[in-house]
């Protein structure tokens, strides 16, 4: 039973850590050396997606240990406040539900009638990597992390894309939480479209453990209320084992009134 619960919770976490895209091949129109990293960073920030609420429904194929499962996903986000995810399998019945805030992680396992209520330390222990609300929100929406600083930022051209690379990104002090690993430093590399400056690929890894990394590709960008949103992402997460996610959004909406229902049935058993 615990193994089954671990599998479904792991799928949820991976889907949340998700975001990506296959890079489009375009001619570089201006020599990057003339502009530098500060120009690219400013352009990337200016062209990020802006919204108060985000809703997406889609399908995700998750492959691990040679086995694949196709799941239906329903994602809702209130900017800088809450992330809600529902996952269905089989006949369409909900298998699991997650609600994330800045400080808390809540999880319902419909298959085992269990629940968890705690902080990100539980997720980080489960996936053997360090994530927080900011990282999850950014990757789900195709944006950069805003809780982290930039250090030793470098710019270059790779495969007809602009590349921004930061060797030592740390969380800004005002966003620290009691459960955070204060000394955590991450390496991040982003590949940007040369016309839209949208992130088309992102790679993250921990400085102290290079085996812990996320490599994600974004593609099939579509206009949603004047925002350019990726509908396809392919992610490889490497930690204790490799997890491959091939996910497609079927529809996306922005700035709609959303609810984030999360009630724990009295008959459910708490996971500690």
Short mmCIF file of N, CA, C and O in Angstrom, two decimals, residues 81-220:
data_model
loop_
_atom_site.label_atom_id
_atom_site.label_comp_id
_atom_site.label_asym_id
_atom_site.label_seq_id
_atom_site.Cartn_x
_atom_site.Cartn_y
_atom_site.Cartn_z
N UNK A 81 0.38 32.53 -4.35
CA UNK A 81 -0.48 32.21 -3.21
C UNK A 81 -0.77 30.72 -3.08
O UNK A 81 -0.55 30.14 -2.02
N UNK A 82 -1.27 30.10 -4.15
CA UNK A 82 -1.68 28.69 -4.04
C UNK A 82 -1.54 27.97 -5.37
O UNK A 82 -1.76 28.56 -6.44
N UNK A 83 -1.20 26.70 -5.30
CA UNK A 83 -1.15 25.80 -6.46
C UNK A 83 -1.97 24.57 -6.11
O UNK A 83 -1.72 23.91 -5.09
N UNK A 84 -2.95 24.27 -6.96
CA UNK A 84 -3.87 23.15 -6.73
C UNK A 84 -3.77 22.21 -7.92
O UNK A 84 -3.83 22.66 -9.08
N UNK A 85 -3.63 20.91 -7.65
CA UNK A 85 -3.50 19.93 -8.73
C UNK A 85 -4.38 18.72 -8.42
O UNK A 85 -4.37 18.20 -7.31
N UNK A 86 -5.15 18.31 -9.43
CA UNK A 86 -5.95 17.10 -9.33
C UNK A 86 -5.49 16.13 -10.41
O UNK A 86 -5.29 16.54 -11.57
N UNK A 87 -5.31 14.86 -10.05
CA UNK A 87 -4.86 13.84 -10.99
C UNK A 87 -5.86 12.70 -11.05
O UNK A 87 -6.30 12.19 -10.00
N UNK A 88 -6.24 12.33 -12.28
CA UNK A 88 -7.19 11.23 -12.48
C UNK A 88 -6.55 10.16 -13.34
O UNK A 88 -5.71 10.45 -14.20
N UNK A 89 -6.96 8.93 -13.11
CA UNK A 89 -6.44 7.80 -13.88
C UNK A 89 -7.58 6.83 -14.14
O UNK A 89 -8.66 6.91 -13.55
N UNK A 90 -7.34 5.89 -15.06
CA UNK A 90 -8.33 4.85 -15.30
C UNK A 90 -9.62 5.39 -15.87
O UNK A 90 -9.65 6.00 -16.93
N UNK A 91 -10.72 5.23 -15.13
CA UNK A 91 -12.04 5.62 -15.59
C UNK A 91 -12.32 7.10 -15.41
O UNK A 91 -13.45 7.55 -15.56
N UNK A 92 -11.32 7.88 -15.05
CA UNK A 92 -11.51 9.30 -14.87
C UNK A 92 -11.78 9.72 -13.45
O UNK A 92 -11.96 10.91 -13.17
N UNK A 93 -11.83 8.76 -12.53
CA UNK A 93 -12.04 9.09 -11.13
C UNK A 93 -10.77 9.71 -10.55
O UNK A 93 -9.66 9.29 -10.88
N UNK A 94 -10.93 10.71 -9.69
CA UNK A 94 -9.77 11.37 -9.10
C UNK A 94 -8.98 10.39 -8.23
O UNK A 94 -9.54 9.71 -7.37
N UNK A 95 -7.68 10.33 -8.47
CA UNK A 95 -6.80 9.46 -7.69
C UNK A 95 -6.08 10.21 -6.59
O UNK A 95 -5.80 9.65 -5.53
N UNK A 96 -5.79 11.49 -6.84
CA UNK A 96 -5.04 12.27 -5.86
C UNK A 96 -5.26 13.76 -6.07
O UNK A 96 -5.64 14.20 -7.16
N UNK A 97 -5.05 14.52 -5.00
CA UNK A 97 -5.19 15.97 -5.04
C UNK A 97 -4.12 16.61 -4.17
O UNK A 97 -3.79 16.09 -3.10
N UNK A 98 -3.57 17.74 -4.64
CA UNK A 98 -2.51 18.43 -3.91
C UNK A 98 -2.85 19.91 -3.81
O UNK A 98 -3.38 20.51 -4.75
N UNK A 99 -2.54 20.51 -2.68
CA UNK A 99 -2.65 21.96 -2.51
C UNK A 99 -1.35 22.47 -1.89
O UNK A 99 -0.96 22.04 -0.80
N UNK A 100 -0.68 23.38 -2.61
CA UNK A 100 0.57 23.96 -2.14
C UNK A 100 0.39 25.44 -1.84
O UNK A 100 -0.26 26.16 -2.61
N UNK A 101 0.96 25.91 -0.74
CA UNK A 101 1.07 27.33 -0.45
C UNK A 101 2.55 27.63 -0.20
O UNK A 101 3.40 26.75 -0.37
N UNK A 102 2.87 28.85 0.20
CA UNK A 102 4.27 29.19 0.47
C UNK A 102 4.89 28.24 1.50
O UNK A 102 6.04 27.83 1.37
N UNK A 103 4.13 27.90 2.53
CA UNK A 103 4.70 27.17 3.67
C UNK A 103 4.17 25.75 3.82
O UNK A 103 4.74 24.98 4.60
N UNK A 104 3.11 25.41 3.12
CA UNK A 104 2.47 24.13 3.41
C UNK A 104 2.30 23.25 2.18
O UNK A 104 2.20 23.73 1.04
N UNK A 105 2.23 21.96 2.44
CA UNK A 105 1.96 20.94 1.43
C UNK A 105 0.84 20.05 1.96
O UNK A 105 0.97 19.49 3.05
N UNK A 106 -0.26 19.96 1.21
CA UNK A 106 -1.36 19.08 1.61
C UNK A 106 -1.68 18.13 0.46
O UNK A 106 -1.69 18.54 -0.71
N UNK A 107 -1.94 16.89 0.81
CA UNK A 107 -2.08 15.84 -0.20
C UNK A 107 -3.17 14.86 0.21
O UNK A 107 -3.23 14.43 1.37
N UNK A 108 -4.05 14.53 -0.74
CA UNK A 108 -5.07 13.52 -0.54
C UNK A 108 -4.82 12.35 -1.48
O UNK A 108 -4.65 12.54 -2.68
N UNK A 109 -4.78 11.14 -0.93
CA UNK A 109 -4.67 9.93 -1.73
C UNK A 109 -6.04 9.25 -1.71
O UNK A 109 -6.41 8.60 -0.72
N UNK A 110 -6.79 9.41 -2.78
CA UNK A 110 -8.13 8.85 -2.86
C UNK A 110 -8.11 7.33 -2.91
O UNK A 110 -9.08 6.67 -2.51
N UNK A 111 -7.03 6.75 -3.41
CA UNK A 111 -6.96 5.30 -3.56
C UNK A 111 -6.76 4.59 -2.23
O UNK A 111 -7.25 3.47 -2.02
N UNK A 112 -6.04 5.24 -1.33
CA UNK A 112 -5.72 4.61 -0.05
C UNK A 112 -6.43 5.26 1.13
O UNK A 112 -6.23 4.86 2.28
N UNK A 113 -7.25 6.30 0.84
CA UNK A 113 -7.96 7.01 1.91
C UNK A 113 -6.99 7.56 2.96
O UNK A 113 -7.19 7.40 4.17
N UNK A 114 -5.94 8.23 2.49
CA UNK A 114 -4.94 8.80 3.38
C UNK A 114 -4.71 10.26 3.01
O UNK A 114 -5.07 10.71 1.91
N UNK A 115 -4.08 11.01 3.91
CA UNK A 115 -3.76 12.41 3.64
C UNK A 115 -2.46 12.78 4.32
O UNK A 115 -2.02 12.13 5.28
N UNK A 116 -1.83 13.85 3.80
CA UNK A 116 -0.64 14.41 4.42
C UNK A 116 -0.83 15.91 4.54
O UNK A 116 -1.34 16.56 3.63
N UNK A 117 -0.40 16.48 5.65
CA UNK A 117 -0.40 17.92 5.85
C UNK A 117 0.90 18.30 6.53
O UNK A 117 1.16 17.90 7.67
N UNK A 118 1.75 19.05 5.81
CA UNK A 118 3.05 19.40 6.37
C UNK A 118 3.72 20.47 5.54
O UNK A 118 3.06 21.34 4.96
N UNK A 119 5.07 20.39 5.43
CA UNK A 119 5.82 21.38 4.67
C UNK A 119 6.61 20.72 3.55
O UNK A 119 6.47 19.52 3.29
N UNK A 120 7.44 21.52 2.89
CA UNK A 120 8.16 21.05 1.70
C UNK A 120 9.26 20.05 2.02
O UNK A 120 9.78 19.39 1.12
N UNK A 121 9.62 19.93 3.26
CA UNK A 121 10.64 18.95 3.62
C UNK A 121 10.19 17.54 3.22
O UNK A 121 10.99 16.71 2.82
N UNK A 122 8.88 17.29 3.32
CA UNK A 122 8.35 15.98 2.95
C UNK A 122 8.53 15.71 1.46
O UNK A 122 8.97 14.64 1.05
N UNK A 123 8.18 16.71 0.61
CA UNK A 123 8.36 16.55 -0.83
C UNK A 123 9.83 16.37 -1.16
O UNK A 123 10.22 15.49 -1.95
N UNK A 124 10.68 17.21 -0.58
CA UNK A 124 12.10 17.16 -0.88
C UNK A 124 12.70 15.82 -0.51
O UNK A 124 13.59 15.29 -1.20
N UNK A 125 12.23 15.26 0.58
CA UNK A 125 12.71 13.94 0.99
C UNK A 125 12.21 12.86 0.03
O UNK A 125 12.92 11.92 -0.30
N UNK A 126 10.98 13.03 -0.44
CA UNK A 126 10.39 12.06 -1.33
C UNK A 126 11.10 12.00 -2.68
O UNK A 126 11.35 10.92 -3.22
N UNK A 127 11.44 13.18 -3.25
CA UNK A 127 12.05 13.21 -4.58
C UNK A 127 13.57 13.37 -4.51
O UNK A 127 14.23 13.44 -5.54
N UNK A 128 14.10 13.46 -3.29
CA UNK A 128 15.54 13.58 -3.10
C UNK A 128 16.10 14.82 -3.80
O UNK A 128 17.15 14.79 -4.44
N UNK A 129 15.38 15.93 -3.69
CA UNK A 129 15.81 17.20 -4.29
C UNK A 129 15.14 18.33 -3.54
O UNK A 129 14.19 18.12 -2.79
N UNK A 130 15.63 19.56 -3.76
CA UNK A 130 15.12 20.73 -3.07
C UNK A 130 14.22 21.55 -4.00
O UNK A 130 14.66 22.04 -5.03
N UNK A 131 12.94 21.67 -3.64
CA UNK A 131 12.02 22.53 -4.38
C UNK A 131 11.24 23.37 -3.37
O UNK A 131 11.19 23.06 -2.18
N UNK A 132 10.63 24.45 -3.85
CA UNK A 132 9.78 25.27 -3.02
C UNK A 132 8.65 25.81 -3.89
O UNK A 132 8.55 25.51 -5.08
N UNK A 133 7.77 26.63 -3.30
CA UNK A 133 6.61 27.14 -4.02
C UNK A 133 7.03 27.94 -5.26
O UNK A 133 6.45 27.80 -6.33
N UNK A 134 8.05 28.76 -5.13
CA UNK A 134 8.49 29.61 -6.23
C UNK A 134 8.96 28.79 -7.42
O UNK A 134 8.63 29.09 -8.57
N UNK A 135 9.75 27.76 -7.16
CA UNK A 135 10.25 26.91 -8.25
C UNK A 135 9.10 26.20 -8.94
O UNK A 135 9.03 26.15 -10.18
N UNK A 136 8.17 25.64 -8.17
CA UNK A 136 7.04 24.93 -8.76
C UNK A 136 6.19 25.88 -9.61
O UNK A 136 5.84 25.58 -10.75
N UNK A 137 5.86 27.05 -9.07
CA UNK A 137 5.03 28.02 -9.80
C UNK A 137 5.71 28.47 -11.09
O UNK A 137 5.07 28.54 -12.15
N UNK A 138 6.99 28.76 -11.02
CA UNK A 138 7.71 29.24 -12.20
C UNK A 138 7.75 28.20 -13.30
O UNK A 138 7.49 28.50 -14.47
N UNK A 139 8.06 26.97 -12.93
CA UNK A 139 8.17 25.93 -13.94
C UNK A 139 6.83 25.57 -14.55
O UNK A 139 6.74 25.24 -15.72
N UNK A 140 5.77 25.64 -13.77
CA UNK A 140 4.45 25.35 -14.31
C UNK A 140 3.99 26.39 -15.31
O UNK A 140 3.21 26.10 -16.22
N UNK A 141 4.44 27.61 -15.17
CA UNK A 141 3.94 28.71 -16.01
C UNK A 141 4.95 29.18 -17.04
O UNK A 141 4.68 30.13 -17.79
N UNK A 142 6.13 28.57 -17.08
CA UNK A 142 7.13 28.96 -18.06
C UNK A 142 7.89 30.22 -17.73
O UNK A 142 8.49 30.83 -18.61
N UNK A 143 7.90 30.61 -16.46
CA UNK A 143 8.61 31.81 -16.02
C UNK A 143 9.89 31.44 -15.28
O UNK A 143 10.14 30.28 -14.97
N UNK A 144 10.67 32.47 -14.94
CA UNK A 144 11.87 32.27 -14.15
C UNK A 144 11.53 32.39 -12.67
O UNK A 144 10.45 32.85 -12.30
N UNK A 145 12.46 31.97 -11.82
CA UNK A 145 12.28 32.07 -10.37
C UNK A 145 12.48 33.52 -9.94
O UNK A 145 13.46 34.14 -10.31
N UNK A 146 11.60 34.05 -9.13
CA UNK A 146 11.76 35.43 -8.68
C UNK A 146 12.20 35.51 -7.22
O UNK A 146 12.51 36.58 -6.74
N UNK A 147 12.23 34.37 -6.51
CA UNK A 147 12.68 34.38 -5.12
C UNK A 147 14.20 34.24 -5.02
O UNK A 147 14.75 34.30 -3.93
N UNK A 148 14.88 34.05 -6.16
CA UNK A 148 16.31 33.75 -6.15
C UNK A 148 17.10 34.86 -6.83
O UNK A 148 16.63 35.49 -7.78
N UNK A 149 18.33 35.09 -6.33
CA UNK A 149 19.18 36.11 -6.90
C UNK A 149 19.92 35.58 -8.12
O UNK A 149 19.78 34.42 -8.50
N UNK A 150 20.70 36.45 -8.75
CA UNK A 150 21.56 36.07 -9.88
C UNK A 150 23.00 36.32 -9.49
O UNK A 150 23.34 37.39 -8.99
N UNK A 151 23.84 35.33 -9.72
CA UNK A 151 25.25 35.47 -9.38
C UNK A 151 26.07 34.87 -10.51
O UNK A 151 25.75 33.79 -11.01
N UNK A 152 27.09 35.59 -10.94
CA UNK A 152 27.96 35.12 -12.03
C UNK A 152 27.14 34.79 -13.27
O UNK A 152 27.30 33.74 -13.89
N UNK A 153 26.22 35.69 -13.63
CA UNK A 153 25.36 35.47 -14.79
C UNK A 153 26.15 35.64 -16.08
O UNK A 153 26.82 36.65 -16.28
N UNK A 154 26.06 34.66 -16.95
CA UNK A 154 26.79 34.67 -18.21
C UNK A 154 25.83 34.50 -19.38
O UNK A 154 24.80 33.85 -19.26
N UNK A 155 26.18 35.08 -20.52
CA UNK A 155 25.35 34.99 -21.72
C UNK A 155 26.17 34.40 -22.87
O UNK A 155 27.38 34.63 -22.98
N UNK A 156 25.48 33.64 -23.74
CA UNK A 156 26.15 33.06 -24.90
C UNK A 156 25.10 32.65 -25.92
O UNK A 156 23.91 32.86 -25.72
N UNK A 157 25.56 32.08 -27.04
CA UNK A 157 24.66 31.53 -28.05
C UNK A 157 24.89 30.03 -28.13
O UNK A 157 26.02 29.58 -28.25
N UNK A 158 23.80 29.27 -28.02
CA UNK A 158 23.86 27.81 -28.11
C UNK A 158 22.73 27.33 -29.00
O UNK A 158 21.56 27.58 -28.73
N UNK A 159 23.09 26.65 -30.11
CA UNK A 159 22.09 26.04 -30.99
C UNK A 159 21.02 27.05 -31.43
O UNK A 159 19.81 26.78 -31.36
N UNK A 160 21.46 28.22 -31.86
CA UNK A 160 20.56 29.27 -32.34
C UNK A 160 19.58 29.75 -31.28
O UNK A 160 18.46 30.18 -31.58
N UNK A 161 19.99 29.68 -30.04
CA UNK A 161 19.21 30.22 -28.94
C UNK A 161 20.13 31.05 -28.06
O UNK A 161 21.33 30.80 -27.98
N UNK A 162 19.56 32.04 -27.40
CA UNK A 162 20.31 32.74 -26.37
C UNK A 162 20.37 31.86 -25.13
O UNK A 162 19.38 31.22 -24.76
N UNK A 163 21.51 31.85 -24.46
CA UNK A 163 21.64 31.09 -23.23
C UNK A 163 22.06 32.00 -22.09
O UNK A 163 22.99 32.79 -22.22
N UNK A 164 21.33 31.90 -20.97
CA UNK A 164 21.69 32.59 -19.74
C UNK A 164 22.04 31.53 -18.71
O UNK A 164 21.29 30.58 -18.50
N UNK A 165 23.19 31.72 -18.08
CA UNK A 165 23.69 30.71 -17.14
C UNK A 165 24.11 31.38 -15.85
O UNK A 165 24.84 32.38 -15.85
N UNK A 166 23.59 30.87 -14.74
CA UNK A 166 23.96 31.38 -13.42
C UNK A 166 24.48 30.22 -12.58
O UNK A 166 23.77 29.24 -12.35
N UNK A 167 25.73 30.34 -12.14
CA UNK A 167 26.37 29.22 -11.45
C UNK A 167 25.99 29.12 -9.98
O UNK A 167 26.09 28.05 -9.39
N UNK A 168 25.54 30.23 -9.37
CA UNK A 168 25.26 30.20 -7.93
C UNK A 168 24.02 31.04 -7.61
O UNK A 168 24.13 32.21 -7.27
N UNK A 169 22.84 30.43 -7.72
CA UNK A 169 21.61 31.13 -7.39
C UNK A 169 21.18 30.75 -5.97
O UNK A 169 21.04 29.57 -5.65
N UNK A 170 20.96 31.75 -5.15
CA UNK A 170 20.51 31.54 -3.77
C UNK A 170 19.18 32.22 -3.55
O UNK A 170 18.88 33.26 -4.15
N UNK A 171 18.37 31.66 -2.64
CA UNK A 171 17.09 32.28 -2.32
C UNK A 171 17.33 33.58 -1.55
O UNK A 171 18.15 33.64 -0.64
N UNK A 172 16.60 34.63 -1.95
CA UNK A 172 16.70 35.91 -1.27
C UNK A 172 16.24 35.76 0.18
O UNK A 172 15.28 35.05 0.48
N UNK A 173 16.90 36.46 1.10
CA UNK A 173 16.65 36.28 2.52
C UNK A 173 15.19 36.53 2.91
O UNK A 173 14.65 35.88 3.81
N UNK A 174 14.54 37.49 2.24
CA UNK A 174 13.17 37.82 2.63
C UNK A 174 12.20 36.68 2.33
O UNK A 174 11.05 36.70 2.81
N UNK A 175 12.63 35.68 1.55
CA UNK A 175 11.77 34.55 1.23
C UNK A 175 12.14 33.28 1.99
O UNK A 175 11.56 32.23 1.75
N UNK A 176 13.12 33.37 2.87
CA UNK A 176 13.51 32.19 3.63
C UNK A 176 12.35 31.71 4.50
O UNK A 176 11.58 32.49 5.06
N UNK A 177 12.23 30.39 4.66
CA UNK A 177 11.28 29.78 5.57
C UNK A 177 12.04 28.89 6.55
O UNK A 177 13.18 28.51 6.29
N UNK A 178 11.41 28.58 7.66
CA UNK A 178 12.07 27.77 8.69
C UNK A 178 12.51 26.42 8.15
O UNK A 178 13.53 25.88 8.58
N UNK A 179 11.75 25.86 7.20
CA UNK A 179 12.06 24.53 6.68
C UNK A 179 13.07 24.55 5.54
O UNK A 179 13.46 23.51 5.03
N UNK A 180 13.50 25.76 5.11
CA UNK A 180 14.43 25.85 3.99
C UNK A 180 15.81 25.35 4.34
O UNK A 180 16.25 25.42 5.49
N UNK A 181 16.49 24.86 3.29
CA UNK A 181 17.91 24.58 3.40
C UNK A 181 18.65 25.87 3.04
O UNK A 181 18.82 26.20 1.87
N UNK A 182 19.06 26.64 4.06
CA UNK A 182 19.57 27.99 3.83
C UNK A 182 20.80 27.99 2.92
O UNK A 182 20.98 28.87 2.11
N UNK A 183 21.62 26.98 3.06
CA UNK A 183 22.85 26.97 2.29
C UNK A 183 22.72 26.43 0.88
O UNK A 183 23.70 26.31 0.17
N UNK A 184 21.48 26.13 0.47
CA UNK A 184 21.28 25.55 -0.84
C UNK A 184 21.69 26.51 -1.95
O UNK A 184 21.30 27.68 -1.95
N UNK A 185 22.47 26.02 -2.89
CA UNK A 185 22.88 26.79 -4.06
C UNK A 185 22.54 25.97 -5.29
O UNK A 185 22.82 24.77 -5.34
N UNK A 186 21.91 26.59 -6.29
CA UNK A 186 21.56 25.86 -7.49
C UNK A 186 22.26 26.46 -8.71
O UNK A 186 22.51 27.66 -8.76
N UNK A 187 22.58 25.60 -9.65
CA UNK A 187 23.07 26.01 -10.96
C UNK A 187 21.86 26.01 -11.89
O UNK A 187 21.07 25.07 -11.90
N UNK A 188 21.73 27.06 -12.67
CA UNK A 188 20.61 27.16 -13.60
C UNK A 188 21.09 27.64 -14.96
O UNK A 188 21.89 28.58 -15.05
N UNK A 189 20.59 27.00 -16.00
CA UNK A 189 20.86 27.43 -17.36
C UNK A 189 19.54 27.51 -18.11
O UNK A 189 18.71 26.60 -18.01
N UNK A 190 19.33 28.63 -18.83
CA UNK A 190 18.09 28.83 -19.58
C UNK A 190 18.42 29.13 -21.03
O UNK A 190 19.35 29.89 -21.32
N UNK A 191 17.65 28.55 -21.93
CA UNK A 191 17.78 28.82 -23.35
C UNK A 191 16.55 29.60 -23.80
O UNK A 191 15.41 29.17 -23.60
N UNK A 192 16.78 30.76 -24.43
CA UNK A 192 15.70 31.67 -24.79
C UNK A 192 15.49 31.73 -26.29
O UNK A 192 16.45 31.69 -27.08
N UNK A 193 14.24 31.86 -26.71
CA UNK A 193 13.92 32.10 -28.10
C UNK A 193 14.48 33.47 -28.50
O UNK A 193 14.34 34.44 -27.76
N UNK A 194 15.09 33.56 -29.66
CA UNK A 194 15.78 34.79 -30.05
C UNK A 194 14.83 35.90 -30.50
O UNK A 194 15.25 37.05 -30.65
N UNK A 195 13.55 35.57 -30.71
CA UNK A 195 12.57 36.59 -31.10
C UNK A 195 11.67 36.99 -29.93
O UNK A 195 11.46 38.18 -29.68
N UNK A 196 11.16 36.00 -29.22
CA UNK A 196 10.20 36.27 -28.14
C UNK A 196 10.86 36.37 -26.76
O UNK A 196 10.23 36.85 -25.83
N UNK A 197 12.10 35.87 -26.64
CA UNK A 197 12.82 35.81 -25.37
C UNK A 197 12.11 34.93 -24.35
O UNK A 197 12.35 35.04 -23.15
N UNK A 198 11.24 34.03 -24.83
CA UNK A 198 10.59 33.07 -23.95
C UNK A 198 11.56 31.93 -23.62
O UNK A 198 12.41 31.57 -24.44
N UNK A 199 11.43 31.37 -22.43
CA UNK A 199 12.27 30.23 -22.04
C UNK A 199 11.82 29.00 -22.81
O UNK A 199 10.66 28.58 -22.74
N UNK A 200 12.74 28.41 -23.57
CA UNK A 200 12.44 27.21 -24.34
C UNK A 200 13.07 25.96 -23.73
O UNK A 200 12.66 24.84 -24.03
N UNK A 201 14.05 26.15 -22.90
CA UNK A 201 14.64 25.03 -22.18
C UNK A 201 15.21 25.56 -20.87
O UNK A 201 15.69 26.69 -20.80
N UNK A 202 15.11 24.75 -19.84
CA UNK A 202 15.69 25.12 -18.55
C UNK A 202 16.31 23.90 -17.91
O UNK A 202 15.74 22.80 -17.94
N UNK A 203 17.50 24.09 -17.36
CA UNK A 203 18.18 23.01 -16.65
C UNK A 203 18.56 23.52 -15.26
O UNK A 203 19.10 24.61 -15.12
N UNK A 204 18.24 22.72 -14.26
CA UNK A 204 18.55 23.07 -12.88
C UNK A 204 19.25 21.89 -12.23
O UNK A 204 18.85 20.74 -12.42
N UNK A 205 20.27 22.17 -11.46
CA UNK A 205 20.91 21.11 -10.69
C UNK A 205 21.50 21.70 -9.42
O UNK A 205 21.79 22.89 -9.34
N UNK A 206 21.65 20.85 -8.42
CA UNK A 206 22.23 21.28 -7.16
C UNK A 206 23.75 21.27 -7.25
O UNK A 206 24.34 20.34 -7.79
N UNK A 207 24.35 22.31 -6.70
CA UNK A 207 25.81 22.41 -6.74
C UNK A 207 26.46 21.27 -5.97
O UNK A 207 27.44 20.67 -6.40
N UNK A 208 25.88 20.92 -4.82
CA UNK A 208 26.48 19.91 -3.96
C UNK A 208 26.21 18.49 -4.44
O UNK A 208 26.85 17.55 -3.97
N UNK A 209 25.25 18.32 -5.35
CA UNK A 209 24.92 16.99 -5.84
C UNK A 209 24.46 17.11 -7.28
O UNK A 209 23.29 17.36 -7.55
N UNK A 210 25.37 16.92 -8.23
CA UNK A 210 25.06 17.11 -9.64
C UNK A 210 24.14 16.03 -10.19
O UNK A 210 23.63 16.15 -11.30
N UNK A 211 23.92 14.95 -9.43
CA UNK A 211 23.01 13.90 -9.88
C UNK A 211 21.55 14.31 -9.70
O UNK A 211 20.66 13.67 -10.23
N UNK A 212 21.31 15.36 -8.93
CA UNK A 212 19.96 15.88 -8.74
C UNK A 212 19.73 17.01 -9.73
O UNK A 212 20.29 18.10 -9.57
N UNK A 213 18.92 16.78 -10.73
CA UNK A 213 18.74 17.81 -11.75
C UNK A 213 17.40 17.65 -12.46
O UNK A 213 16.80 16.57 -12.46
N UNK A 214 16.97 18.75 -13.07
CA UNK A 214 15.77 18.79 -13.88
C UNK A 214 16.16 19.37 -15.24
O UNK A 214 16.81 20.41 -15.29
N UNK A 215 15.76 18.72 -16.31
CA UNK A 215 16.02 19.22 -17.65
C UNK A 215 14.70 19.22 -18.40
O UNK A 215 14.10 18.16 -18.63
N UNK A 216 14.21 20.43 -18.74
CA UNK A 216 12.86 20.55 -19.29
C UNK A 216 12.87 21.34 -20.59
O UNK A 216 13.63 22.30 -20.74
N UNK A 217 12.01 20.92 -21.51
CA UNK A 217 11.87 21.57 -22.81
C UNK A 217 10.42 22.02 -23.02
O UNK A 217 9.49 21.25 -22.80
N UNK A 218 10.24 23.27 -23.46
CA UNK A 218 8.91 23.81 -23.76
C UNK A 218 8.69 23.92 -25.28
O UNK A 218 9.58 24.34 -26.00
N UNK A 219 7.47 23.63 -25.72
CA UNK A 219 7.15 23.80 -27.15
C UNK A 219 5.66 24.06 -27.32
O UNK A 219 4.91 24.13 -26.34
N UNK A 220 5.24 24.18 -28.59
CA UNK A 220 3.85 24.44 -28.95
C UNK A 220 3.30 25.65 -28.18
O UNK A 220 2.29 25.57 -27.49
#
